[in-house]
C-alpha positions as a Python dict, from the first residue, in 0.01 Angstrom:
ca = {
    (1, 'M'): (0, 0, 0),
    (2, 'E'): (-207, 94, -302),
    (3, 'G'): (-570, 129, -200),
    (4, 'G'): (-483, 108, 172),
    (5, 'N'): (-473, 358, 456),
    (6, 'L'): (-165, 546, 572),
    (7, 'S'): (-96, 652, 929),
    (8, 'L'): (75, 985, 988),
    (9, 'E'): (397, 799, 1067),
    (10, 'D'): (377, 616, 735),
    (11, 'L'): (296, 940, 553),
    (12, 'I'): (607, 1111, 690),
    (13, 'G'): (819, 820, 573),
    (14, 'R'): (660, 825, 228),
    (15, 'I'): (727, 1199, 194),
    (16, 'I'): (1098, 1145, 257),
    (17, 'S'): (1120, 828, 47),
    (18, 'P'): (830, 814, -201),
    (19, 'P'): (753, 477, -367),
    (20, 'F'): (814, 627, -714),
    (21, 'K'): (1104, 784, -901),
    (22, 'K'): (926, 1015, -1144),
    (23, 'I'): (647, 1273, -1137),
    (24, 'G'): (511, 1269, -1488),
    (25, 'V'): (821, 1258, -1707),
    (26, 'L'): (1042, 1451, -1464),
    (27, 'P'): (1278, 1279, -1221),
    (28, 'L'): (1162, 1305, -860),
    (29, 'E'): (1488, 1466, -745),
    (30, 'S'): (1456, 1739, -1007),
    (31, 'F'): (1090, 1808, -937),
    (32, 'Y'): (1105, 1783, -555),
    (33, 'P'): (1458, 1742, -414),
    (34, 'Q'): (1533, 1536, -105),
    (35, 'G'): (1614, 1845, 103),
    (36, 'E'): (1277, 2006, 30),
    (37, 'R'): (1094, 1683, 106),
    (38, 'F'): (1275, 1656, 439),
    (39, 'K'): (1170, 2010, 537),
    (40, 'F'): (811, 1927, 451),
    (41, 'A'): (825, 1601, 648),
    (42, 'T'): (972, 1790, 945),
    (43, 'K'): (662, 2010, 960),
    (44, 'F'): (440, 1702, 976),
    (45, 'N'): (665, 1551, 1241),
    (46, 'S'): (647, 1863, 1461),
    (47, 'V'): (268, 1837, 1457),
    (48, 'L'): (274, 1467, 1536),
    (49, 'A'): (525, 1514, 1819),
    (50, 'S'): (326, 1795, 1981),
    (51, 'P'): (168, 1689, 2316),
    (52, 'T'): (-142, 1897, 2241),
    (53, 'F'): (-197, 1716, 1910),
    (54, 'K'): (-217, 1376, 2079),
    (55, 'T'): (-572, 1439, 2200),
    (56, 'W'): (-682, 1499, 1839),
    (57, 'M'): (-592, 1138, 1760),
    (58, 'E'): (-832, 1003, 2024),
    (59, 'G'): (-1210, 981, 2058),
    (60, 'D'): (-1487, 922, 1806),
    (61, 'T'): (-1441, 994, 1438),
    (62, 'L'): (-1633, 1278, 1272),
    (63, 'D'): (-1890, 1050, 1109),
    (64, 'I'): (-2178, 1289, 1033),
    (65, 'Q'): (-2422, 1010, 944),
    (66, 'R'): (-2374, 843, 1284),
    (67, 'M'): (-2397, 1177, 1462),
    (68, 'L'): (-2729, 1262, 1297),
    (69, 'Y'): (-2898, 920, 1299),
    (70, 'N'): (-2876, 603, 1506),
    (71, 'D'): (-2864, 252, 1360),
    (72, 'E'): (-3245, 245, 1330),
    (73, 'G'): (-3250, 573, 1136),
    (74, 'K'): (-3387, 780, 1425),
    (75, 'A'): (-3278, 1144, 1426),
    (76, 'K'): (-3034, 1260, 1694),
    (77, 'I'): (-2889, 1585, 1822),
    (78, 'A'): (-2510, 1627, 1836),
    (79, 'I'): (-2367, 1913, 2043),
    (80, 'F'): (-2003, 2018, 2010),
    (81, 'S'): (-1856, 2242, 2279),
    (82, 'I'): (-1529, 2408, 2179),
    (83, 'S'): (-1512, 2674, 2450),
    (84, 'H'): (-1210, 2501, 2612),
    (85, 'L'): (-1001, 2513, 2292),
    (86, 'S'): (-756, 2781, 2187),
    (87, 'D'): (-847, 3010, 1897),
    (88, 'D'): (-634, 2811, 1652),
    (89, 'E'): (-783, 2482, 1771),
    (90, 'R'): (-1136, 2621, 1742),
    (91, 'M'): (-1070, 2725, 1384),
    (92, 'L'): (-922, 2383, 1304),
    (93, 'F'): (-1218, 2194, 1448),
    (94, 'V'): (-1489, 2413, 1296),
    (95, 'T'): (-1325, 2392, 954),
    (96, 'L'): (-1292, 2013, 978),
    (97, 'L'): (-1653, 1976, 1090),
    (98, 'L'): (-1793, 2202, 817),
    (99, 'N'): (-1602, 2018, 545),
    (100, 'K'): (-1715, 1681, 681),
    (101, 'Y'): (-2071, 1811, 691),
    (102, 'I'): (-2048, 1930, 330),
    (103, 'A'): (-1908, 1594, 218),
    (104, 'W'): (-2199, 1417, 390),
    (105, 'M'): (-2450, 1665, 245),
    (106, 'R'): (-2333, 1608, -112),
    (107, 'R'): (-2404, 1238, -79),
    (108, 'Q'): (-2770, 1310, -2),
    (109, 'S'): (-3048, 1342, -256),
    (110, 'G'): (-3211, 1677, -320),
    (111, 'A'): (-3505, 1772, -100),
    (112, 'S'): (-3759, 2053, -75),
    (113, 'S'): (-3829, 1990, 295),
    (114, 'L'): (-3598, 2038, 591),
    (115, 'K'): (-3393, 1733, 690),
    (116, 'T'): (-3122, 1863, 920),
    (117, 'I'): (-3014, 2188, 1082),
    (118, 'L'): (-2661, 2309, 1144),
    (119, 'Y'): (-2665, 2567, 1424),
    (120, 'M'): (-2363, 2771, 1532),
    (121, 'D'): (-2379, 2994, 1835),
    (122, 'E'): (-2166, 3307, 1794),
    (123, 'I'): (-2020, 3312, 1444),
    (124, 'F'): (-1775, 3592, 1527),
    (125, 'G'): (-1432, 3523, 1380),
    (126, 'F'): (-1541, 3229, 1165),
    (127, 'F'): (-1720, 3423, 889),
    (128, 'P'): (-1565, 3774, 881),
    (129, 'P'): (-1632, 4031, 607),
    (130, 'T'): (-1268, 4105, 519),
    (131, 'S'): (-1022, 3827, 606),
    (132, 'N'): (-1048, 3470, 477),
    (133, 'P'): (-1004, 3215, 759),
    (134, 'P'): (-1030, 2845, 663),
    (135, 'S'): (-1387, 2824, 796),
    (136, 'K'): (-1520, 3099, 568),
    (137, 'E'): (-1532, 2913, 235),
    (138, 'P'): (-1722, 2604, 360),
    (139, 'M'): (-1965, 2825, 554),
    (140, 'L'): (-2040, 3036, 246),
    (141, 'L'): (-2086, 2720, 39),
    (142, 'L'): (-2341, 2591, 292),
    (143, 'L'): (-2534, 2918, 282),
    (144, 'K'): (-2547, 2901, -97),
    (145, 'Q'): (-2614, 2531, -158),
    (146, 'A'): (-2737, 2358, 158),
    (147, 'R'): (-3107, 2434, 106),
    (148, 'A'): (-3109, 2224, -211),
    (149, 'F'): (-3029, 1917, 2),
    (150, 'G'): (-3283, 1993, 274),
    (151, 'V'): (-3013, 2127, 507),
    (152, 'G'): (-3079, 2443, 706),
    (153, 'V'): (-2813, 2668, 859),
    (154, 'V'): (-2874, 2883, 1166),
    (155, 'L'): (-2611, 3140, 1264),
    (156, 'S'): (-2615, 3378, 1559),
    (157, 'T'): (-2409, 3687, 1627),
    (158, 'Q'): (-2420, 3990, 1850),
    (159, 'N'): (-2301, 4219, 1571),
    (160, 'P'): (-2413, 4174, 1206),
    (161, 'V'): (-2112, 4381, 1096),
    (162, 'D'): (-1898, 4079, 1186),
    (163, 'L'): (-2056, 3871, 906),
    (164, 'D'): (-1952, 3857, 543),
    (165, 'Y'): (-2192, 4050, 319),
    (166, 'K'): (-2207, 3764, 66),
    (167, 'G'): (-2333, 3538, 340),
    (168, 'L'): (-2591, 3793, 453),
    (169, 'S'): (-2731, 3817, 101),
    (170, 'N'): (-2786, 3438, 98),
    (171, 'I'): (-2981, 3438, 424),
    (172, 'G'): (-3355, 3421, 364),
    (173, 'T'): (-3497, 3462, 715),
    (174, 'W'): (-3372, 3710, 974),
    (175, 'F'): (-3459, 3751, 1341),
    (176, 'I'): (-3300, 4075, 1457),
    (177, 'G'): (-3294, 4218, 1806),
    (178, 'R'): (-3213, 4572, 1910),
    (179, 'L'): (-2904, 4714, 1741),
    (180, 'Q'): (-2727, 5008, 1899),
    (181, 'T'): (-2448, 5092, 1654),
    (182, 'T'): (-2490, 5265, 1320),
    (183, 'Q'): (-2254, 5015, 1155),
    (184, 'D'): (-2470, 4719, 1257),
    (185, 'I'): (-2790, 4888, 1141),
    (186, 'N'): (-2635, 4982, 806),
    (187, 'R'): (-2506, 4629, 756),
    (188, 'V'): (-2852, 4483, 820),
    (189, 'I'): (-3021, 4723, 577),
    (190, 'E'): (-2748, 4656, 321),
    (191, 'G'): (-2792, 4281, 365),
    (192, 'L'): (-3167, 4312, 315),
    (193, 'G'): (-3087, 4436, -34),
    (194, 'G'): (-3333, 4722, -19),
    (195, 'K'): (-3632, 4486, -4),
    (196, 'T'): (-3752, 4602, 333),
    (197, 'G'): (-4123, 4555, 282),
    (198, 'S'): (-4407, 4780, 179),
    (199, 'S'): (-4513, 4903, 523),
    (200, 'Y'): (-4180, 5051, 636),
    (201, 'D'): (-3919, 5265, 469),
    (202, 'K'): (-3549, 5256, 558),
    (203, 'K'): (-3571, 5546, 802),
    (204, 'E'): (-3848, 5374, 995),
    (205, 'I'): (-3650, 5050, 1001),
    (206, 'R'): (-3344, 5230, 1136),
    (207, 'K'): (-3556, 5371, 1415),
    (208, 'L'): (-3717, 5034, 1485),
    (209, 'L'): (-3386, 4848, 1510),
    (210, 'A'): (-3242, 5106, 1747),
    (211, 'N'): (-3545, 5108, 1979),
    (212, 'L'): (-3671, 4751, 1997),
    (213, 'S'): (-3786, 4642, 2342),
    (214, 'K'): (-3646, 4340, 2522),
    (215, 'R'): (-3755, 4006, 2373),
    (216, 'T'): (-3894, 4189, 2068),
    (217, 'F'): (-3758, 4097, 1727),
    (218, 'F'): (-3769, 4224, 1373),
    (219, 'L'): (-3859, 3943, 1130),
    (220, 'K'): (-3772, 3952, 760),
    (221, 'S'): (-3832, 3638, 558),
    (222, 'A'): (-3818, 3554, 190),
    (223, 'H'): (-4145, 3368, 248),
    (224, 'L'): (-4330, 3679, 370),
    (225, 'D'): (-4440, 3982, 171),
    (226, 'D'): (-4370, 4224, 453),
    (227, 'I'): (-4160, 4254, 766),
    (228, 'R'): (-4307, 4177, 1106),
    (229, 'L'): (-4239, 4254, 1469),
    (230, 'F'): (-4299, 3988, 1733),
    (231, 'S'): (-4223, 3927, 2099),
    (232, 'T'): (-4116, 3608, 2273),
    (233, 'R'): (-4266, 3473, 2593),
    (234, 'W'): (-4094, 3490, 2928),
    (235, 'V'): (-3863, 3194, 2981),
    (236, 'M'): (-3658, 3078, 3277),
    (237, 'S'): (-3285, 3053, 3212),
    (238, 'Y'): (-3009, 3048, 3471),
    (239, 'L'): (-2758, 3179, 3214),
    (240, 'K'): (-2480, 2982, 3374),
    (241, 'G'): (-2238, 3046, 3091),
    (242, 'P'): (-1987, 2802, 2938),
    (243, 'L'): (-1959, 2458, 3095),
    (244, 'K'): (-1618, 2327, 3195),
    (245, 'R'): (-1497, 1996, 3056),
    (246, 'D'): (-1550, 1809, 3385),
    (247, 'E'): (-1904, 1950, 3408),
    (248, 'I'): (-1984, 1825, 3059),
    (249, 'S'): (-1842, 1484, 3152),
    (250, 'A'): (-2059, 1472, 3464),
    (251, 'L'): (-2371, 1558, 3263),
    (252, 'M'): (-2291, 1289, 3006),
    (253, 'D'): (-2193, 1008, 3248),
    (254, 'E'): (-2541, 856, 3266),
    (255, 'R'): (-2596, 870, 2890),
    (256, 'K'): (-2254, 721, 2819),
    (257, 'S'): (-2321, 433, 3056),
    (258, 'Q'): (-2647, 356, 2875),
    (259, 'A'): (-2507, 383, 2523),
    (260, 'P'): (-2342, 76, 2367),
    (261, 'A'): (-1973, 103, 2295),
    (262, 'A'): (-1932, 260, 1954),
    (263, 'T'): (-1672, 128, 1715),
    (264, 'P'): (-1573, 373, 1440),
    (265, 'T'): (-1702, 243, 1109),
    (266, 'P'): (-1518, 321, 785),
    (267, 'P'): (-1741, 509, 540),
    (268, 'Q'): (-1729, 225, 287),
    (269, 'Q'): (-1872, -17, 544),
    (270, 'V'): (-2176, 192, 637),
    (271, 'K'): (-2490, 6, 530),
    (272, 'R'): (-2759, 209, 363),
    (273, 'K'): (-3109, 188, 502),
    (274, 'P'): (-3400, 94, 278),
    (275, 'E'): (-3573, 390, 117),
    (276, 'K'): (-3868, 366, 353),
    (277, 'A'): (-3646, 385, 659),
    (278, 'A'): (-3447, 670, 508),
    (279, 'M'): (-3763, 873, 456),
    (280, 'K'): (-3857, 816, 817),
    (281, 'A'): (-3516, 942, 925),
    (282, 'T'): (-3557, 1281, 761),
    (283, 'S'): (-3707, 1435, 1070),
    (284, 'P'): (-3703, 1814, 1109),
    (285, 'S'): (-3588, 1758, 1467),
    (286, 'T'): (-3238, 1659, 1354),
    (287, 'R'): (-2987, 1928, 1447),
    (288, 'V'): (-2614, 1967, 1469),
    (289, 'F'): (-2516, 2226, 1727),
    (290, 'L'): (-2185, 2410, 1739),
    (291, 'S'): (-2127, 2590, 2068),
    (292, 'A'): (-1838, 2827, 2001),
    (293, 'S'): (-1861, 3040, 2311),
    (294, 'G'): (-2123, 2887, 2537),
    (295, 'L'): (-2299, 3224, 2558),
    (296, 'D'): (-2675, 3234, 2579),
    (297, 'S'): (-2855, 3565, 2530),
    (298, 'A'): (-3223, 3622, 2456),
    (299, 'E'): (-3138, 3953, 2294),
    (300, 'R'): (-2879, 3820, 2049),
    (301, 'P'): (-2982, 3881, 1687),
    (302, 'T'): (-3006, 3560, 1490),
    (303, 'T'): (-2993, 3505, 1116),
    (304, 'L'): (-3138, 3204, 940),
    (305, 'P'): (-3108, 3109, 574),
    (306, 'R'): (-3427, 3000, 409),
}
């Protein structure tokens, strides 16, 4: 099956009985004995046989191009709700999505203007300062490289101390609400790298961050010479909290009935749009949303890379 696709069932069989007898110049049995291959295949089989894994084999494929643009090149919004998943399943999905997003990004040409936005609500646990979960490396790569491709990343958290300091140093624009703990305030000042503006010193900033009013935010941007304070307007929000799966299905019923049936398209069969159409598709309104917790708070500090 050279050049073809393997199902998981086929892969398990190939692990036990590979279609080759040597690895380099070494015999297969010496390099990777049958017993070791069987143990490895058993791990794959336990995943495949798991009832909870079956749902991961259904539904639409993670085709980022189709999620961001329709067939005419018009920008779309894709929202992923993972509040119903377990912690391990959330980590698996976020890591898969970020790596798919990076693979799509690297196929794009460089750009100085914003093309798409990846937004993740509540980054806690996915980008920690000490441990290294699978989602951390792709997230850090996006913060370092995404801007060169016209891709913006928006992250939100209730506690800046939960974010990796390397990521904070790569964030160009910060919107920060009131912080009540010394650790959070110190992490913000540390992440600013000492460049806190000419109008305020660090002591004043500490006091500001601890005493901000509701809907008032501290703005620090690489595109501004000084920091700013601003307030948002009153908005109406019912703050319902996370939606259940059946509620999401009910909200999407009408849209699903209007949308044509989508057939997953292999990447090699995707037709490229003419350059003119592609330029039209690079709308700043394109966003990919990740809803990790379903929480919605006007006072949550938000960090944005430039």
